[in-house]
Coordinates of C-alpha atoms in Angstrom, one line a residue:
L1 CA -32.3 -37.3 -17.2
M2 CA -34.2 -35.4 -14.5
R3 CA -34.5 -32.5 -16.8
I4 CA -35.6 -34.3 -19.6
N5 CA -38.7 -35.9 -17.4
Q6 CA -39.3 -32.3 -16.4
V7 CA -40.3 -31.6 -19.9
Y8 CA -41.6 -35.2 -21.1
T9 CA -44.2 -37.6 -19.9
W10 CA -44.4 -41.3 -20.7
T11 CA -47.1 -43.7 -20.9
P12 CA -46.8 -47.1 -19.4
S13 CA -46.1 -49.0 -22.8
Q14 CA -43.3 -46.3 -23.6
L15 CA -41.7 -47.0 -20.2
S16 CA -41.3 -50.8 -21.1
S17 CA -39.0 -49.6 -23.8
L18 CA -36.6 -47.4 -21.7
P19 CA -33.7 -48.3 -19.5
L20 CA -34.5 -49.2 -15.8
T21 CA -33.0 -45.9 -14.7
A22 CA -35.3 -43.9 -16.9
Q23 CA -38.3 -45.9 -15.6
R24 CA -37.5 -45.3 -12.1
T25 CA -37.4 -41.3 -12.7
A26 CA -40.1 -40.9 -15.4
I27 CA -43.4 -39.2 -14.9
V28 CA -46.5 -40.9 -16.2
L29 CA -49.3 -38.8 -17.4
E30 CA -52.9 -39.5 -16.5
E31 CA -56.0 -38.4 -18.3
D32 CA -57.1 -35.0 -17.4
T33 CA -60.9 -35.1 -18.2
A34 CA -61.5 -31.7 -17.0
K35 CA -59.0 -30.4 -19.4
A36 CA -60.6 -32.3 -22.3
E37 CA -64.0 -30.8 -21.2
A38 CA -62.9 -27.4 -21.2
F39 CA -61.4 -27.6 -24.6
Q40 CA -64.5 -29.3 -25.6
R41 CA -66.4 -26.2 -24.5
E42 CA -63.8 -24.0 -26.2
V43 CA -64.3 -25.5 -29.6
H44 CA -68.1 -25.0 -29.1
T45 CA -67.7 -21.6 -28.4
D46 CA -65.4 -21.0 -31.6
F47 CA -68.0 -23.0 -33.5
M48 CA -70.7 -20.9 -32.5
Q49 CA -68.8 -17.7 -33.1
M50 CA -68.2 -18.9 -36.6
R51 CA -71.9 -19.3 -37.1
G52 CA -73.0 -16.3 -35.4
Q53 CA -70.4 -13.9 -36.6
P54 CA -69.7 -12.1 -40.2
E55 CA -66.8 -13.7 -41.7
M56 CA -64.2 -10.9 -41.2
S57 CA -65.1 -10.5 -37.5
W58 CA -64.9 -14.2 -37.0
M59 CA -61.3 -14.3 -38.4
E60 CA -60.0 -11.5 -36.4
Y61 CA -61.6 -13.3 -33.3
M62 CA -59.7 -16.5 -34.4
S63 CA -56.5 -14.5 -34.9
M64 CA -56.4 -13.3 -31.5
P65 CA -53.1 -14.1 -29.6
S66 CA -55.0 -15.7 -26.5
R67 CA -56.9 -18.1 -28.7
Q68 CA -56.6 -22.1 -28.3
P69 CA -55.6 -23.8 -31.4
T70 CA -59.1 -25.0 -32.2
I71 CA -59.4 -23.9 -35.9
L72 CA -59.3 -27.5 -37.2
C73 CA -61.4 -28.7 -34.7
V74 CA -63.9 -26.0 -35.7
I75 CA -63.6 -27.1 -39.5
F76 CA -64.1 -30.9 -38.4
R77 CA -67.2 -30.2 -36.4
Y78 CA -68.7 -27.7 -39.4
L79 CA -68.0 -30.5 -41.8
I80 CA -69.6 -33.5 -39.7
E81 CA -72.8 -31.5 -38.8
S82 CA -73.4 -29.9 -42.2
P83 CA -75.4 -31.6 -45.1
P84 CA -73.4 -32.5 -48.1
E85 CA -74.6 -29.3 -50.1
H86 CA -73.0 -27.2 -47.4
Q87 CA -69.6 -28.7 -46.7
M88 CA -67.6 -26.2 -48.7
L89 CA -65.2 -24.1 -46.8
S90 CA -65.2 -20.4 -47.0
P91 CA -62.1 -18.5 -48.1
V92 CA -61.8 -17.0 -44.7
I93 CA -61.0 -20.2 -43.0
Y94 CA -57.9 -20.6 -45.5
Q95 CA -56.8 -17.1 -44.8
I96 CA -56.9 -17.8 -41.0
L97 CA -54.9 -21.5 -41.8
D98 CA -52.3 -19.3 -43.8
R99 CA -51.4 -17.0 -41.1
L100 CA -50.6 -19.9 -38.8
T101 CA -47.0 -20.4 -38.0
C102 CA -45.5 -23.9 -38.1
R103 CA -45.5 -24.1 -34.7
E104 CA -49.3 -22.9 -34.4
Y105 CA -50.3 -25.4 -37.3
V106 CA -48.6 -28.6 -35.5
L107 CA -50.5 -27.3 -32.3
A108 CA -53.7 -27.2 -34.2
V109 CA -53.3 -30.6 -35.8
N110 CA -52.5 -32.1 -32.2
A111 CA -55.5 -30.3 -30.9
L112 CA -57.4 -32.1 -33.5
T113 CA -56.0 -35.4 -32.5
D114 CA -57.0 -34.8 -28.9
Y115 CA -60.6 -33.9 -29.9
I116 CA -61.4 -36.4 -31.9
I117 CA -59.9 -38.9 -29.6
S118 CA -62.2 -37.3 -26.8
Q119 CA -65.4 -37.5 -29.3
C120 CA -64.6 -41.3 -29.8
S121 CA -64.4 -41.9 -26.2
A122 CA -67.7 -39.9 -25.3
E123 CA -69.7 -41.2 -28.2
K124 CA -71.9 -43.9 -27.0
N125 CA -72.6 -45.2 -30.6
S126 CA -68.9 -45.3 -31.6
E127 CA -69.4 -47.9 -34.4
E128 CA -71.6 -45.3 -36.4
F129 CA -69.4 -42.5 -35.4
L130 CA -66.4 -43.9 -36.6
P131 CA -67.1 -44.1 -40.2
M132 CA -68.7 -40.8 -40.3
M133 CA -65.5 -39.2 -38.7
I134 CA -63.1 -41.0 -40.9
R135 CA -65.0 -39.7 -44.1
V136 CA -64.8 -36.2 -42.6
L137 CA -61.3 -36.4 -41.8
N138 CA -60.5 -37.5 -45.5
M139 CA -62.4 -34.7 -46.7
M140 CA -60.3 -32.4 -44.5
V141 CA -57.1 -33.9 -46.0
F142 CA -57.7 -34.9 -49.8
H143 CA -60.6 -32.6 -50.6
R144 CA -60.5 -29.5 -48.6
H145 CA -56.8 -29.5 -48.2
V146 CA -56.7 -28.1 -44.7
M147 CA -54.2 -30.4 -43.3
T148 CA -51.8 -33.1 -44.9
F149 CA -52.3 -37.2 -44.5
D150 CA -48.9 -37.5 -43.2
R151 CA -49.3 -34.7 -40.6
L152 CA -52.5 -36.2 -39.4
L153 CA -51.0 -39.6 -39.0
L154 CA -48.0 -38.6 -37.2
S155 CA -49.9 -36.7 -34.7
L156 CA -52.3 -39.6 -34.1
V157 CA -49.2 -42.1 -33.5
L158 CA -46.9 -39.9 -31.5
H159 CA -49.2 -37.4 -29.7
P160 CA -51.7 -38.9 -27.4
A161 CA -50.5 -38.6 -23.9
T162 CA -51.8 -41.9 -22.5
D163 CA -52.1 -45.7 -23.5
H164 CA -56.0 -45.4 -23.9
A165 CA -56.0 -42.3 -25.8
S166 CA -53.2 -44.2 -28.2
Q167 CA -55.3 -47.3 -28.6
I168 CA -58.2 -45.3 -29.8
A169 CA -55.7 -43.4 -32.1
M170 CA -54.6 -46.7 -33.6
V171 CA -58.1 -47.4 -34.3
I172 CA -58.5 -44.3 -36.3
V173 CA -55.1 -45.0 -38.0
Q174 CA -56.2 -48.3 -39.1
A175 CA -59.5 -47.2 -40.6
L176 CA -57.7 -44.2 -42.3
L177 CA -55.1 -46.6 -43.9
N178 CA -58.1 -48.8 -45.2
C179 CA -59.8 -45.8 -47.1
S180 CA -59.7 -45.7 -50.7
E181 CA -58.1 -42.2 -51.0
I182 CA -54.7 -43.2 -49.6
N183 CA -54.8 -46.3 -51.3
E184 CA -55.5 -44.9 -54.7
R185 CA -52.2 -42.9 -54.1
I186 CA -50.2 -45.9 -52.9
D187 CA -51.3 -48.0 -55.9
F188 CA -50.5 -45.4 -58.4
Y189 CA -47.1 -44.5 -56.7
C190 CA -46.1 -48.1 -56.4
R191 CA -47.2 -49.2 -60.1
Y192 CA -46.0 -46.4 -62.1
I193 CA -43.0 -44.4 -60.6
P194 CA -39.6 -46.2 -60.7
K195 CA -37.3 -45.8 -57.6
R196 CA -34.8 -42.7 -57.9
D197 CA -31.7 -44.6 -57.9
V198 CA -32.8 -46.9 -60.7
D199 CA -33.9 -44.3 -63.0
S200 CA -34.1 -40.9 -61.8
T201 CA -35.3 -39.0 -65.1
E202 CA -38.2 -41.3 -65.4
H203 CA -38.9 -41.2 -61.7
F204 CA -39.2 -37.3 -61.5
R205 CA -41.4 -37.3 -64.9
R206 CA -43.8 -39.9 -63.5
L207 CA -43.7 -38.1 -60.1
A208 CA -45.0 -34.8 -62.1
E209 CA -47.6 -37.0 -63.2
Y210 CA -48.6 -38.2 -59.5
H211 CA -48.7 -34.7 -58.5
R212 CA -51.1 -33.8 -61.3
K213 CA -53.4 -36.6 -60.5
F214 CA -53.1 -36.2 -56.7
P215 CA -52.3 -32.6 -56.1
E216 CA -51.8 -30.9 -52.5
M217 CA -53.0 -27.5 -52.4
T218 CA -51.5 -24.8 -50.1
F219 CA -53.7 -22.7 -48.1
A220 CA -53.1 -19.6 -50.1
E221 CA -54.2 -21.4 -53.4
M222 CA -57.4 -22.6 -51.7
A223 CA -58.3 -19.1 -50.3
N224 CA -58.2 -17.6 -54.0
R225 CA -60.4 -19.7 -55.8
P226 CA -64.3 -20.0 -55.7
P227 CA -65.4 -22.3 -53.2
M228 CA -67.3 -24.4 -55.7
M229 CA -64.1 -24.9 -57.7
A230 CA -62.3 -26.6 -54.8
E231 CA -61.6 -29.7 -56.9
M232 CA -60.4 -27.9 -59.9
I233 CA -56.6 -27.1 -60.3
N234 CA -55.4 -23.9 -62.0
P235 CA -52.1 -24.9 -63.6
R236 CA -50.8 -21.3 -63.6
A237 CA -51.2 -20.9 -59.8
H238 CA -50.6 -24.3 -58.9
F239 CA -47.0 -24.9 -57.9
P240 CA -46.5 -28.7 -56.6
I241 CA -43.4 -29.9 -54.9
Y242 CA -42.1 -32.2 -57.5
Y243 CA -39.0 -33.3 -55.4
G244 CA -41.3 -35.4 -52.7
S245 CA -44.6 -36.9 -52.2
L246 CA -46.9 -38.1 -49.7
I247 CA -46.0 -41.6 -50.2
E248 CA -42.3 -41.2 -49.3
R249 CA -43.2 -38.8 -46.3
L250 CA -45.4 -41.7 -44.8
L251 CA -42.5 -44.1 -44.6
P252 CA -40.9 -42.7 -41.4
I253 CA -44.1 -42.4 -39.9
L254 CA -45.1 -45.9 -40.6
D255 CA -41.9 -47.0 -38.8
F256 CA -43.2 -45.0 -35.8
T257 CA -46.6 -46.7 -36.3
L258 CA -45.0 -50.1 -36.2
A259 CA -43.2 -49.4 -33.2
R260 CA -45.9 -47.9 -31.3
A261 CA -48.3 -50.7 -32.2
L262 CA -45.9 -53.1 -30.9
E263 CA -45.4 -51.2 -27.6
L264 CA -49.1 -51.1 -27.2
Q265 CA -49.8 -54.7 -28.2
V266 CA -52.2 -53.5 -30.8
D267 CA -52.0 -56.6 -33.3
N268 CA -54.8 -56.1 -35.6
I269 CA -53.2 -52.9 -37.5
F270 CA -50.2 -54.9 -38.5
S271 CA -52.2 -56.5 -41.6
T272 CA -53.5 -53.4 -42.4
I273 CA -50.2 -51.8 -42.6
L274 CA -48.8 -54.9 -44.4
T275 CA -51.3 -55.1 -47.0
T276 CA -51.9 -51.3 -47.6
C277 CA -48.3 -49.9 -47.2
G278 CA -46.3 -52.7 -47.6
P279 CA -45.4 -52.0 -51.3
I280 CA -43.9 -48.6 -50.7
Y281 CA -41.3 -50.1 -48.5
K282 CA -39.4 -50.5 -51.6
F283 CA -38.7 -47.0 -51.5
H284 CA -37.5 -46.9 -48.0
R285 CA -33.9 -45.9 -47.9
E286 CA -33.1 -48.1 -44.8
L287 CA -34.0 -51.4 -43.6
I288 CA -36.1 -51.2 -40.3
V289 CA -33.8 -51.5 -37.4
C290 CA -35.4 -51.1 -34.1
H291 CA -33.1 -50.4 -31.1
S292 CA -35.6 -51.9 -28.6
L293 CA -36.6 -54.9 -31.0
S294 CA -35.6 -57.2 -28.0
K295 CA -38.2 -55.6 -26.0
W296 CA -40.9 -55.9 -28.5
L297 CA -40.0 -59.4 -29.2
A298 CA -41.1 -60.1 -25.8
F299 CA -44.4 -58.9 -26.5
E300 CA -45.4 -60.7 -29.7
P301 CA -42.4 -62.6 -31.2
D302 CA -44.3 -64.1 -33.9
V303 CA -45.9 -61.0 -35.0
C304 CA -42.9 -58.9 -34.7
F305 CA -40.8 -61.3 -36.8
I306 CA -43.4 -61.3 -39.6
V307 CA -43.9 -57.8 -39.7
F308 CA -40.1 -56.8 -40.0
F309 CA -39.3 -59.4 -42.2
V310 CA -42.1 -58.7 -44.9
L311 CA -41.3 -55.3 -44.8
N312 CA -37.6 -55.5 -45.0
V313 CA -37.9 -57.9 -47.9
S314 CA -40.3 -55.3 -49.7
S315 CA -37.4 -52.9 -49.5
F316 CA -35.6 -55.0 -52.2
V317 CA -38.4 -55.4 -54.3

């Protein structure tokens, strides 16, 4: 247990679900504003380098082993500060992303999570900034294909190191789940794709239709196409993964989201998950079973009962 606590830190909301022995020895992480400010400066430096250097020089600069994982943060800042007519990404950006290892890519998404949470905390006009930020995040996911929605959602739910950061992340998650881009995909999937164990042949046939309608591009594919053709699909170059989909990848992440929201006592996200994501729980392979349900029931027994009842019933539909 002591060895685990040397590696992992816990927020007060997470500690409430741990045994008393673990609570006594756990290390609680506090916000490090100096570290956050240093990373903001790092992003600013890399962003200015992107604007001031030739593309190939900037690619070499961003590929240096000592670099912080700022690439997605730089893309975010570029898109949020650029007018609509200049929001196409250079192939060089996709070449940089394509060079990342899986670990480096996860670190880059986590860095983006820290960055946007920090931006939300620092932004005085948060009501104006949030819709603009959500628009850019959706653009990065569904139109520029620099990350996947499930990876972003997972990072927002599990990566923040403090309860304050997690509460901001939950606001972002709720806003993302309310967007038309993800709702269109959920609606199509739930209306037209049967469960795999009911009719596997028809399931995969319609899953192929889903991928044609909502493609997920690879970095290599995006790097090899003209910027103005980013929304077009070349059937000879596009190889979708027909045996899975974003919708089913969301299910375990939504389970984590519900658990984290209950720990944080963030009540207003439950209605969003129920209305937006409730229908996809019919594809869930297991009923939701929470090992620390008794802890959560102590927070909001009525909300907890309704959420788990509705989602478990949805899995039978």
